[in-house]
């Protein structure tokens, strides 16, 4: 259930940070290669403390139409100044009074995240508890990008398993799929394994994708482009492996369509892609009712977005390990302390007795990594 957010403290200031962090390893998918992570951090300042959110947009509009440039535009031109004018007392208040903006879910999500963080802190509970979690940790898995060589991929899988991750996801693309799975399964016959195509496949590759059914995969994520509901349904009909939709699902209507048309058995829920935690919680409830499995995805977030992901993925139905790994897998240094580290249970845990996001942003480091900042006050 979406928690009741009301009686929010007066906003003194809105601050935006466009950060750029080097990635520990370049991340390559069927849509491109990234060596740095760009993200927009939102800080809502009040006398009672700060609320934080993140739009993990990336430098280029590849995963969705959003990029650091568009999210900066939406947040600095519209949402930031408007927050000061509206002074939202509740989420409904914000929804009613903020300027209507079509799309740009990640920019809008960052604001809703920050309001949720403020509200949880005001009530003295962690975000996970605020959302109805019954545990203080999220099951953790890793997502490994395309590697230049197969032996490098095997090495990365081996490292992840040795580190204690509960399952491995590998990226695939046309021409680099069956041969990768042969190699991984040959070396690691029994591990929990999944693949993600990031929309790189087309109708002509349907037969190849059907052959992936033989590799005992936990799921086959988003092989076809976002709008290809029918194609995903055709594939799902022919394989036992559950199809999971990521890029296809931006709204509740999309989730309903996937359910109605049997395009998938699993929905990858990412708060930024569905315009924030309130919608993510609604989608979670819908999936539970419709007996769709939920999976918590990630977008190479900094510690701030990661804290929001851990909170969501602590909800009971998230019982598959999500794409939520420790800070050091992504960045040499993270923007929060303590950094996220893997527990010996293969989970990411939030500090006990934490409030809201339960981690502290490191202001000097954030300023240092900012390529631009903006602020709005009353
Ligand atoms: O498809 O899940 C994806 C990162 C950027 C864009 C899309 C995706 C990803 C990931 C990273 O797979 C998962 C993570 O944050 O660990
Ligand atoms: Mg994906």
JSON list of C-alpha atoms in Angstrom, two decimals, residues 179-337:
[
{"chain": "A", "resi": 179, "resn": "UNK", "atom": "CA", "xyz": [27.85, -19.13, -27.17]},
{"chain": "A", "resi": 180, "resn": "UNK", "atom": "CA", "xyz": [28.06, -17.14, -23.89]},
{"chain": "A", "resi": 181, "resn": "UNK", "atom": "CA", "xyz": [25.50, -19.37, -22.21]},
{"chain": "A", "resi": 182, "resn": "UNK", "atom": "CA", "xyz": [27.31, -22.50, -23.40]},
{"chain": "A", "resi": 183, "resn": "UNK", "atom": "CA", "xyz": [30.50, -21.21, -21.80]},
{"chain": "A", "resi": 184, "resn": "UNK", "atom": "CA", "xyz": [28.86, -20.11, -18.54]},
{"chain": "A", "resi": 185, "resn": "UNK", "atom": "CA", "xyz": [26.81, -23.28, -18.11]},
{"chain": "A", "resi": 186, "resn": "UNK", "atom": "CA", "xyz": [29.80, -25.46, -18.97]},
{"chain": "A", "resi": 187, "resn": "UNK", "atom": "CA", "xyz": [31.78, -23.91, -16.14]},
{"chain": "A", "resi": 188, "resn": "UNK", "atom": "CA", "xyz": [28.91, -23.19, -13.67]},
{"chain": "A", "resi": 189, "resn": "UNK", "atom": "CA", "xyz": [26.18, -25.78, -14.35]},
{"chain": "A", "resi": 190, "resn": "UNK", "atom": "CA", "xyz": [24.05, -25.10, -11.26]},
{"chain": "A", "resi": 191, "resn": "UNK", "atom": "CA", "xyz": [24.12, -21.37, -10.54]},
{"chain": "A", "resi": 192, "resn": "UNK", "atom": "CA", "xyz": [21.03, -19.14, -10.53]},
{"chain": "A", "resi": 193, "resn": "UNK", "atom": "CA", "xyz": [21.41, -17.43, -13.88]},
{"chain": "A", "resi": 194, "resn": "UNK", "atom": "CA", "xyz": [19.40, -14.96, -15.94]},
{"chain": "A", "resi": 195, "resn": "UNK", "atom": "CA", "xyz": [19.94, -12.96, -19.14]},
{"chain": "A", "resi": 196, "resn": "UNK", "atom": "CA", "xyz": [18.96, -9.46, -20.29]},
{"chain": "A", "resi": 197, "resn": "UNK", "atom": "CA", "xyz": [18.74, -8.40, -23.94]},
{"chain": "A", "resi": 198, "resn": "UNK", "atom": "CA", "xyz": [17.86, -4.72, -23.33]},
{"chain": "A", "resi": 199, "resn": "UNK", "atom": "CA", "xyz": [15.58, -4.69, -26.34]},
{"chain": "A", "resi": 200, "resn": "UNK", "atom": "CA", "xyz": [18.32, -5.56, -28.82]},
{"chain": "A", "resi": 201, "resn": "UNK", "atom": "CA", "xyz": [16.51, -8.43, -30.58]},
{"chain": "A", "resi": 202, "resn": "UNK", "atom": "CA", "xyz": [14.01, -8.40, -33.43]},
{"chain": "A", "resi": 203, "resn": "UNK", "atom": "CA", "xyz": [11.36, -10.73, -34.77]},
{"chain": "A", "resi": 204, "resn": "UNK", "atom": "CA", "xyz": [13.89, -12.54, -36.98]},
{"chain": "A", "resi": 205, "resn": "UNK", "atom": "CA", "xyz": [15.71, -13.70, -33.85]},
{"chain": "A", "resi": 206, "resn": "UNK", "atom": "CA", "xyz": [12.71, -15.42, -32.28]},
{"chain": "A", "resi": 207, "resn": "UNK", "atom": "CA", "xyz": [14.09, -18.90, -33.00]},
{"chain": "A", "resi": 208, "resn": "UNK", "atom": "CA", "xyz": [17.44, -18.09, -31.38]},
{"chain": "A", "resi": 209, "resn": "UNK", "atom": "CA", "xyz": [15.65, -16.85, -28.26]},
{"chain": "A", "resi": 210, "resn": "UNK", "atom": "CA", "xyz": [13.58, -20.03, -28.10]},
{"chain": "A", "resi": 211, "resn": "UNK", "atom": "CA", "xyz": [16.86, -21.97, -27.98]},
{"chain": "A", "resi": 212, "resn": "UNK", "atom": "CA", "xyz": [17.87, -20.07, -24.81]},
{"chain": "A", "resi": 213, "resn": "UNK", "atom": "CA", "xyz": [15.17, -22.08, -23.02]},
{"chain": "A", "resi": 214, "resn": "UNK", "atom": "CA", "xyz": [17.63, -24.97, -22.79]},
{"chain": "A", "resi": 215, "resn": "UNK", "atom": "CA", "xyz": [19.96, -23.18, -20.33]},
{"chain": "A", "resi": 216, "resn": "UNK", "atom": "CA", "xyz": [17.82, -23.36, -17.17]},
{"chain": "A", "resi": 217, "resn": "UNK", "atom": "CA", "xyz": [17.50, -19.58, -16.83]},
{"chain": "A", "resi": 218, "resn": "UNK", "atom": "CA", "xyz": [15.56, -17.87, -14.02]},
{"chain": "A", "resi": 219, "resn": "UNK", "atom": "CA", "xyz": [14.32, -15.41, -16.59]},
{"chain": "A", "resi": 220, "resn": "UNK", "atom": "CA", "xyz": [14.88, -13.89, -20.00]},
{"chain": "A", "resi": 221, "resn": "UNK", "atom": "CA", "xyz": [14.62, -10.12, -19.64]},
{"chain": "A", "resi": 222, "resn": "UNK", "atom": "CA", "xyz": [13.44, -7.71, -22.31]},
{"chain": "A", "resi": 223, "resn": "UNK", "atom": "CA", "xyz": [14.77, -9.32, -25.49]},
{"chain": "A", "resi": 224, "resn": "UNK", "atom": "CA", "xyz": [12.57, -7.19, -27.79]},
{"chain": "A", "resi": 225, "resn": "UNK", "atom": "CA", "xyz": [12.07, -3.40, -27.93]},
{"chain": "A", "resi": 226, "resn": "UNK", "atom": "CA", "xyz": [9.76, -1.67, -25.42]},
{"chain": "A", "resi": 227, "resn": "UNK", "atom": "CA", "xyz": [6.58, -1.60, -27.51]},
{"chain": "A", "resi": 228, "resn": "UNK", "atom": "CA", "xyz": [6.80, -5.26, -28.60]},
{"chain": "A", "resi": 229, "resn": "UNK", "atom": "CA", "xyz": [4.16, -6.73, -26.25]},
{"chain": "A", "resi": 230, "resn": "UNK", "atom": "CA", "xyz": [2.89, -9.15, -28.90]},
{"chain": "A", "resi": 231, "resn": "UNK", "atom": "CA", "xyz": [6.34, -10.50, -29.74]},
{"chain": "A", "resi": 232, "resn": "UNK", "atom": "CA", "xyz": [7.16, -11.05, -26.08]},
{"chain": "A", "resi": 233, "resn": "UNK", "atom": "CA", "xyz": [3.87, -12.98, -25.75]},
{"chain": "A", "resi": 234, "resn": "UNK", "atom": "CA", "xyz": [4.78, -15.14, -28.75]},
{"chain": "A", "resi": 235, "resn": "UNK", "atom": "CA", "xyz": [8.11, -15.95, -27.19]},
{"chain": "A", "resi": 236, "resn": "UNK", "atom": "CA", "xyz": [6.60, -16.63, -23.75]},
{"chain": "A", "resi": 237, "resn": "UNK", "atom": "CA", "xyz": [4.16, -19.05, -25.29]},
{"chain": "A", "resi": 238, "resn": "UNK", "atom": "CA", "xyz": [6.98, -21.12, -26.72]},
{"chain": "A", "resi": 239, "resn": "UNK", "atom": "CA", "xyz": [9.34, -21.30, -23.74]},
{"chain": "A", "resi": 240, "resn": "UNK", "atom": "CA", "xyz": [9.21, -22.41, -20.11]},
{"chain": "A", "resi": 241, "resn": "UNK", "atom": "CA", "xyz": [11.70, -19.75, -18.99]},
{"chain": "A", "resi": 242, "resn": "UNK", "atom": "CA", "xyz": [9.76, -16.76, -17.63]},
{"chain": "A", "resi": 243, "resn": "UNK", "atom": "CA", "xyz": [9.96, -13.64, -19.78]},
{"chain": "A", "resi": 244, "resn": "UNK", "atom": "CA", "xyz": [10.60, -10.49, -17.70]},
{"chain": "A", "resi": 245, "resn": "UNK", "atom": "CA", "xyz": [9.71, -7.02, -18.95]},
{"chain": "A", "resi": 246, "resn": "UNK", "atom": "CA", "xyz": [11.85, -4.02, -18.04]},
{"chain": "A", "resi": 247, "resn": "UNK", "atom": "CA", "xyz": [11.88, -1.20, -20.65]},
{"chain": "A", "resi": 248, "resn": "UNK", "atom": "CA", "xyz": [8.30, -2.05, -21.76]},
{"chain": "A", "resi": 249, "resn": "UNK", "atom": "CA", "xyz": [6.77, -1.15, -18.39]},
{"chain": "A", "resi": 250, "resn": "UNK", "atom": "CA", "xyz": [6.53, 2.58, -17.69]},
{"chain": "A", "resi": 251, "resn": "UNK", "atom": "CA", "xyz": [2.92, 2.86, -16.48]},
{"chain": "A", "resi": 252, "resn": "UNK", "atom": "CA", "xyz": [0.24, 0.80, -14.80]},
{"chain": "A", "resi": 253, "resn": "UNK", "atom": "CA", "xyz": [-1.43, 0.48, -18.19]},
{"chain": "A", "resi": 254, "resn": "UNK", "atom": "CA", "xyz": [1.73, -1.21, -19.48]},
{"chain": "A", "resi": 255, "resn": "UNK", "atom": "CA", "xyz": [1.72, -3.67, -16.56]},
{"chain": "A", "resi": 256, "resn": "UNK", "atom": "CA", "xyz": [-1.98, -4.39, -17.16]},
{"chain": "A", "resi": 257, "resn": "UNK", "atom": "CA", "xyz": [-1.32, -4.94, -20.83]},
{"chain": "A", "resi": 258, "resn": "UNK", "atom": "CA", "xyz": [1.57, -7.33, -20.13]},
{"chain": "A", "resi": 259, "resn": "UNK", "atom": "CA", "xyz": [-0.71, -9.30, -17.83]},
{"chain": "A", "resi": 260, "resn": "UNK", "atom": "CA", "xyz": [-3.68, -9.31, -20.21]},
{"chain": "A", "resi": 261, "resn": "UNK", "atom": "CA", "xyz": [-1.62, -10.30, -23.25]},
{"chain": "A", "resi": 262, "resn": "UNK", "atom": "CA", "xyz": [0.60, -12.81, -21.38]},
{"chain": "A", "resi": 263, "resn": "UNK", "atom": "CA", "xyz": [3.71, -10.97, -22.54]},
{"chain": "A", "resi": 264, "resn": "UNK", "atom": "CA", "xyz": [5.63, -11.83, -19.37]},
{"chain": "A", "resi": 265, "resn": "UNK", "atom": "CA", "xyz": [5.53, -13.70, -16.09]},
{"chain": "A", "resi": 266, "resn": "UNK", "atom": "CA", "xyz": [7.88, -11.31, -14.29]},
{"chain": "A", "resi": 267, "resn": "UNK", "atom": "CA", "xyz": [7.87, -7.51, -14.06]},
{"chain": "A", "resi": 268, "resn": "UNK", "atom": "CA", "xyz": [11.12, -5.69, -13.40]},
{"chain": "A", "resi": 269, "resn": "UNK", "atom": "CA", "xyz": [10.08, -2.78, -11.16]},
{"chain": "A", "resi": 270, "resn": "UNK", "atom": "CA", "xyz": [12.42, 0.22, -11.14]},
{"chain": "A", "resi": 271, "resn": "UNK", "atom": "CA", "xyz": [11.17, 3.26, -9.31]},
{"chain": "A", "resi": 272, "resn": "UNK", "atom": "CA", "xyz": [12.79, 5.79, -11.68]},
{"chain": "A", "resi": 273, "resn": "UNK", "atom": "CA", "xyz": [11.28, 4.16, -14.77]},
{"chain": "A", "resi": 274, "resn": "UNK", "atom": "CA", "xyz": [7.74, 4.15, -13.35]},
{"chain": "A", "resi": 275, "resn": "UNK", "atom": "CA", "xyz": [7.85, 7.77, -12.11]},
{"chain": "A", "resi": 276, "resn": "UNK", "atom": "CA", "xyz": [8.67, 7.04, -8.50]},
{"chain": "A", "resi": 277, "resn": "UNK", "atom": "CA", "xyz": [8.03, 4.99, -5.39]},
{"chain": "A", "resi": 278, "resn": "UNK", "atom": "CA", "xyz": [4.26, 5.62, -5.18]},
{"chain": "A", "resi": 279, "resn": "UNK", "atom": "CA", "xyz": [3.70, 4.13, -8.64]},
{"chain": "A", "resi": 280, "resn": "UNK", "atom": "CA", "xyz": [6.22, 1.37, -7.95]},
{"chain": "A", "resi": 281, "resn": "UNK", "atom": "CA", "xyz": [4.21, 0.37, -4.87]},
{"chain": "A", "resi": 282, "resn": "UNK", "atom": "CA", "xyz": [0.96, 0.40, -6.86]},
{"chain": "A", "resi": 283, "resn": "UNK", "atom": "CA", "xyz": [2.57, -1.76, -9.53]},
{"chain": "A", "resi": 284, "resn": "UNK", "atom": "CA", "xyz": [3.89, -4.12, -6.87]},
{"chain": "A", "resi": 285, "resn": "UNK", "atom": "CA", "xyz": [0.37, -4.60, -5.50]},
{"chain": "A", "resi": 286, "resn": "UNK", "atom": "CA", "xyz": [-1.05, -5.13, -8.95]},
{"chain": "A", "resi": 287, "resn": "UNK", "atom": "CA", "xyz": [1.57, -7.79, -9.73]},
{"chain": "A", "resi": 288, "resn": "UNK", "atom": "CA", "xyz": [0.93, -9.62, -6.47]},
{"chain": "A", "resi": 289, "resn": "UNK", "atom": "CA", "xyz": [-2.81, -9.66, -7.22]},
{"chain": "A", "resi": 290, "resn": "UNK", "atom": "CA", "xyz": [-2.30, -10.82, -10.79]},
{"chain": "A", "resi": 291, "resn": "UNK", "atom": "CA", "xyz": [0.27, -13.43, -9.80]},
{"chain": "A", "resi": 292, "resn": "UNK", "atom": "CA", "xyz": [3.03, -11.81, -11.77]},
{"chain": "A", "resi": 293, "resn": "UNK", "atom": "CA", "xyz": [6.42, -12.24, -10.12]},
{"chain": "A", "resi": 294, "resn": "UNK", "atom": "CA", "xyz": [8.17, -8.97, -9.17]},
{"chain": "A", "resi": 295, "resn": "UNK", "atom": "CA", "xyz": [11.87, -8.31, -9.64]},
{"chain": "A", "resi": 296, "resn": "UNK", "atom": "CA", "xyz": [13.68, -5.22, -8.35]},
{"chain": "A", "resi": 297, "resn": "UNK", "atom": "CA", "xyz": [15.93, -3.83, -11.05]},
{"chain": "A", "resi": 298, "resn": "UNK", "atom": "CA", "xyz": [18.68, -1.24, -10.82]},
{"chain": "A", "resi": 299, "resn": "UNK", "atom": "CA", "xyz": [20.15, 1.56, -12.91]},
{"chain": "A", "resi": 300, "resn": "UNK", "atom": "CA", "xyz": [23.72, 1.80, -11.61]},
{"chain": "A", "resi": 301, "resn": "UNK", "atom": "CA", "xyz": [22.45, 4.20, -8.94]},
{"chain": "A", "resi": 302, "resn": "UNK", "atom": "CA", "xyz": [24.65, 6.03, -6.46]},
{"chain": "A", "resi": 303, "resn": "UNK", "atom": "CA", "xyz": [24.12, 5.18, -2.80]},
{"chain": "A", "resi": 304, "resn": "UNK", "atom": "CA", "xyz": [21.08, 7.45, -2.67]},
{"chain": "A", "resi": 305, "resn": "UNK", "atom": "CA", "xyz": [19.07, 5.66, -5.35]},
{"chain": "A", "resi": 306, "resn": "UNK", "atom": "CA", "xyz": [20.45, 2.38, -4.03]},
{"chain": "A", "resi": 307, "resn": "UNK", "atom": "CA", "xyz": [19.01, 3.11, -0.56]},
{"chain": "A", "resi": 308, "resn": "UNK", "atom": "CA", "xyz": [15.63, 3.71, -2.21]},
{"chain": "A", "resi": 309, "resn": "UNK", "atom": "CA", "xyz": [15.99, 0.40, -4.08]},
{"chain": "A", "resi": 310, "resn": "UNK", "atom": "CA", "xyz": [16.93, -1.57, -0.97]},
{"chain": "A", "resi": 311, "resn": "UNK", "atom": "CA", "xyz": [13.86, -0.15, 0.81]},
{"chain": "A", "resi": 312, "resn": "UNK", "atom": "CA", "xyz": [11.54, -1.24, -2.01]},
{"chain": "A", "resi": 313, "resn": "UNK", "atom": "CA", "xyz": [13.20, -4.63, -2.49]},
{"chain": "A", "resi": 314, "resn": "UNK", "atom": "CA", "xyz": [12.74, -5.38, 1.23]},
{"chain": "A", "resi": 315, "resn": "UNK", "atom": "CA", "xyz": [9.01, -5.88, 0.58]},
{"chain": "A", "resi": 316, "resn": "UNK", "atom": "CA", "xyz": [7.94, -9.51, 1.00]},
{"chain": "A", "resi": 317, "resn": "UNK", "atom": "CA", "xyz": [7.14, -10.40, -2.64]},
{"chain": "A", "resi": 318, "resn": "UNK", "atom": "CA", "xyz": [10.62, -9.44, -3.84]},
{"chain": "A", "resi": 319, "resn": "UNK", "atom": "CA", "xyz": [11.97, -12.92, -3.24]},
{"chain": "A", "resi": 320, "resn": "UNK", "atom": "CA", "xyz": [14.27, -13.13, -6.25]},
{"chain": "A", "resi": 321, "resn": "UNK", "atom": "CA", "xyz": [17.66, -11.46, -5.73]},
{"chain": "A", "resi": 322, "resn": "UNK", "atom": "CA", "xyz": [17.42, -8.03, -7.39]},
{"chain": "A", "resi": 323, "resn": "UNK", "atom": "CA", "xyz": [19.97, -6.02, -9.36]},
{"chain": "A", "resi": 324, "resn": "UNK", "atom": "CA", "xyz": [21.18, -4.37, -6.18]},
{"chain": "A", "resi": 325, "resn": "UNK", "atom": "CA", "xyz": [24.84, -4.86, -5.46]},
{"chain": "A", "resi": 326, "resn": "UNK", "atom": "CA", "xyz": [27.35, -3.31, -3.12]},
{"chain": "A", "resi": 327, "resn": "UNK", "atom": "CA", "xyz": [28.76, 0.18, -3.72]},
{"chain": "A", "resi": 328, "resn": "UNK", "atom": "CA", "xyz": [32.26, -1.05, -4.58]},
{"chain": "A", "resi": 329, "resn": "UNK", "atom": "CA", "xyz": [30.98, -3.08, -7.54]},
{"chain": "A", "resi": 330, "resn": "UNK", "atom": "CA", "xyz": [29.89, 0.15, -9.19]},
{"chain": "A", "resi": 331, "resn": "UNK", "atom": "CA", "xyz": [32.13, 2.97, -7.97]},
{"chain": "A", "resi": 332, "resn": "UNK", "atom": "CA", "xyz": [35.58, 3.39, -6.41]},
{"chain": "A", "resi": 333, "resn": "UNK", "atom": "CA", "xyz": [33.82, 5.65, -3.90]},
{"chain": "A", "resi": 334, "resn": "UNK", "atom": "CA", "xyz": [30.09, 6.09, -3.25]},
{"chain": "A", "resi": 335, "resn": "UNK", "atom": "CA", "xyz": [28.24, 9.30, -2.32]},
{"chain": "A", "resi": 336, "resn": "UNK", "atom": "CA", "xyz": [26.91, 7.98, 1.01]},
{"chain": "A", "resi": 337, "resn": "UNK", "atom": "CA", "xyz": [28.21, 6.56, 4.25]}
]
